[in-house]
Amino acid sequence: MIAIARFEVQLAESAAFAKDLSAAYEALASCAGFIDGEFGQNLDDSNLWALVTRWENVGSYRRALSAMRTKLEAIPLLARAIDEPGAYE
């Protein structure tokens, strides 16, 4: 499964956001069932960012969201995501 989270971030916050996004990615990547992923800033609109991760299955992704490290390092950032469906099979 693929999980996509998009974010709208003001340019003045970009450096701090990139650091937080990297920490969130590393927390997710440490979880069982993580296959790969990437994150980056939009080329056309520098206020938009995306985090894309691939998982063995939806259960792995859901368990990752419940992991303590993820709760501390990723969930606060994911709470800032644009409110839209983000899980794809």
mmCIF file of C-alpha atoms in Angstrom:
data_model
loop_
_atom_site.group_PDB
_atom_site.id
_atom_site.type_symbol
_atom_site.label_atom_id
_atom_site.label_comp_id
_atom_site.label_asym_id
_atom_site.label_seq_id
_atom_site.Cartn_x
_atom_site.Cartn_y
_atom_site.Cartn_z
ATOM 1 C CA MET A 1 0.000 0.000 0.000
ATOM 2 C CA ILE A 2 1.042 3.604 -0.516
ATOM 3 C CA ALA A 3 0.500 6.400 1.993
ATOM 4 C CA ILE A 4 0.689 9.994 0.775
ATOM 5 C CA ALA A 5 0.589 13.018 3.055
ATOM 6 C CA ARG A 6 0.714 16.501 1.577
ATOM 7 C CA PHE A 7 1.497 19.650 3.521
ATOM 8 C CA GLU A 8 1.208 23.378 2.965
ATOM 9 C CA VAL A 9 4.090 25.194 4.666
ATOM 10 C CA GLN A 10 5.020 28.858 4.539
ATOM 11 C CA LEU A 11 8.473 29.518 3.064
ATOM 12 C CA ALA A 12 9.715 30.999 6.336
ATOM 13 C CA GLU A 13 9.038 27.627 8.018
ATOM 14 C CA SER A 14 10.590 25.456 5.283
ATOM 15 C CA ALA A 15 13.940 24.733 6.939
ATOM 16 C CA ALA A 16 12.376 23.702 10.258
ATOM 17 C CA PHE A 17 9.662 21.722 8.470
ATOM 18 C CA ALA A 18 12.218 19.829 6.374
ATOM 19 C CA LYS A 19 14.039 18.812 9.563
ATOM 20 C CA ASP A 20 10.799 17.649 11.203
ATOM 21 C CA LEU A 21 9.762 15.820 8.029
ATOM 22 C CA SER A 22 13.076 13.986 7.911
ATOM 23 C CA ALA A 23 12.650 12.885 11.550
ATOM 24 C CA ALA A 24 9.090 11.714 10.835
ATOM 25 C CA TYR A 25 10.283 9.764 7.800
ATOM 26 C CA GLU A 26 13.031 8.067 9.830
ATOM 27 C CA ALA A 27 10.529 7.120 12.541
ATOM 28 C CA LEU A 28 8.211 5.545 9.971
ATOM 29 C CA ALA A 29 11.111 3.862 8.173
ATOM 30 C CA SER A 30 12.137 2.133 11.409
ATOM 31 C CA CYS A 31 8.814 0.263 11.573
ATOM 32 C CA ALA A 32 8.187 -3.317 10.468
ATOM 33 C CA GLY A 33 6.505 -3.508 7.078
ATOM 34 C CA PHE A 34 8.047 -0.292 5.719
ATOM 35 C CA ILE A 35 9.278 -0.837 2.154
ATOM 36 C CA ASP A 36 10.507 2.580 1.056
ATOM 37 C CA GLY A 37 9.529 6.188 0.689
ATOM 38 C CA GLU A 38 10.550 9.702 -0.094
ATOM 39 C CA PHE A 39 9.636 13.267 0.672
ATOM 40 C CA GLY A 40 10.195 16.610 -0.947
ATOM 41 C CA GLN A 41 9.094 20.090 -1.809
ATOM 42 C CA ASN A 42 6.883 20.768 -4.823
ATOM 43 C CA LEU A 43 8.741 22.145 -7.842
ATOM 44 C CA ASP A 44 5.960 24.497 -8.939
ATOM 45 C CA ASP A 45 4.640 25.694 -5.588
ATOM 46 C CA SER A 46 7.355 25.872 -2.930
ATOM 47 C CA ASN A 47 4.730 26.003 -0.160
ATOM 48 C CA LEU A 48 3.686 22.396 -0.886
ATOM 49 C CA TRP A 49 5.488 19.327 0.446
ATOM 50 C CA ALA A 50 4.743 15.611 0.203
ATOM 51 C CA LEU A 51 5.663 12.496 2.168
ATOM 52 C CA VAL A 52 5.132 9.234 0.281
ATOM 53 C CA THR A 53 5.721 5.846 1.902
ATOM 54 C CA ARG A 54 5.185 2.273 0.715
ATOM 55 C CA TRP A 55 4.163 -0.536 3.069
ATOM 56 C CA GLU A 56 3.791 -4.309 2.837
ATOM 57 C CA ASN A 57 0.099 -3.976 3.708
ATOM 58 C CA VAL A 58 -2.393 -1.703 5.432
ATOM 59 C CA GLY A 59 -1.899 -3.524 8.741
ATOM 60 C CA SER A 60 1.810 -2.690 8.745
ATOM 61 C CA TYR A 61 1.028 0.956 8.113
ATOM 62 C CA ARG A 62 -1.572 1.110 10.874
ATOM 63 C CA ARG A 63 0.734 -0.621 13.354
ATOM 64 C CA ALA A 64 3.487 1.836 12.436
ATOM 65 C CA LEU A 65 1.201 4.739 13.302
ATOM 66 C CA SER A 66 0.713 3.178 16.755
ATOM 67 C CA ALA A 67 4.420 2.716 17.491
ATOM 68 C CA MET A 68 5.763 4.908 20.304
ATOM 69 C CA ARG A 69 8.544 6.460 18.223
ATOM 70 C CA THR A 70 6.063 7.303 15.488
ATOM 71 C CA LYS A 71 3.678 8.835 18.004
ATOM 72 C CA LEU A 72 6.473 11.086 19.250
ATOM 73 C CA GLU A 73 8.224 11.988 15.990
ATOM 74 C CA ALA A 74 5.757 11.525 13.128
ATOM 75 C CA ILE A 75 2.194 11.981 14.365
ATOM 76 C CA PRO A 76 2.640 15.663 15.344
ATOM 77 C CA LEU A 77 3.865 16.370 11.815
ATOM 78 C CA LEU A 78 1.224 14.176 10.135
ATOM 79 C CA ALA A 79 -1.438 16.119 12.040
ATOM 80 C CA ARG A 80 -0.424 19.120 9.920
ATOM 81 C CA ALA A 81 -1.185 17.305 6.646
ATOM 82 C CA ILE A 82 -3.781 18.617 4.245
ATOM 83 C CA ASP A 83 -7.074 16.916 5.097
ATOM 84 C CA GLU A 84 -7.575 14.523 2.191
ATOM 85 C CA PRO A 85 -7.557 10.743 1.640
ATOM 86 C CA GLY A 86 -3.968 9.504 1.614
ATOM 87 C CA ALA A 87 -3.965 5.683 1.663
ATOM 88 C CA TYR A 88 -3.877 3.809 -1.659
ATOM 89 C CA GLU A 89 -3.794 0.143 -2.528
#
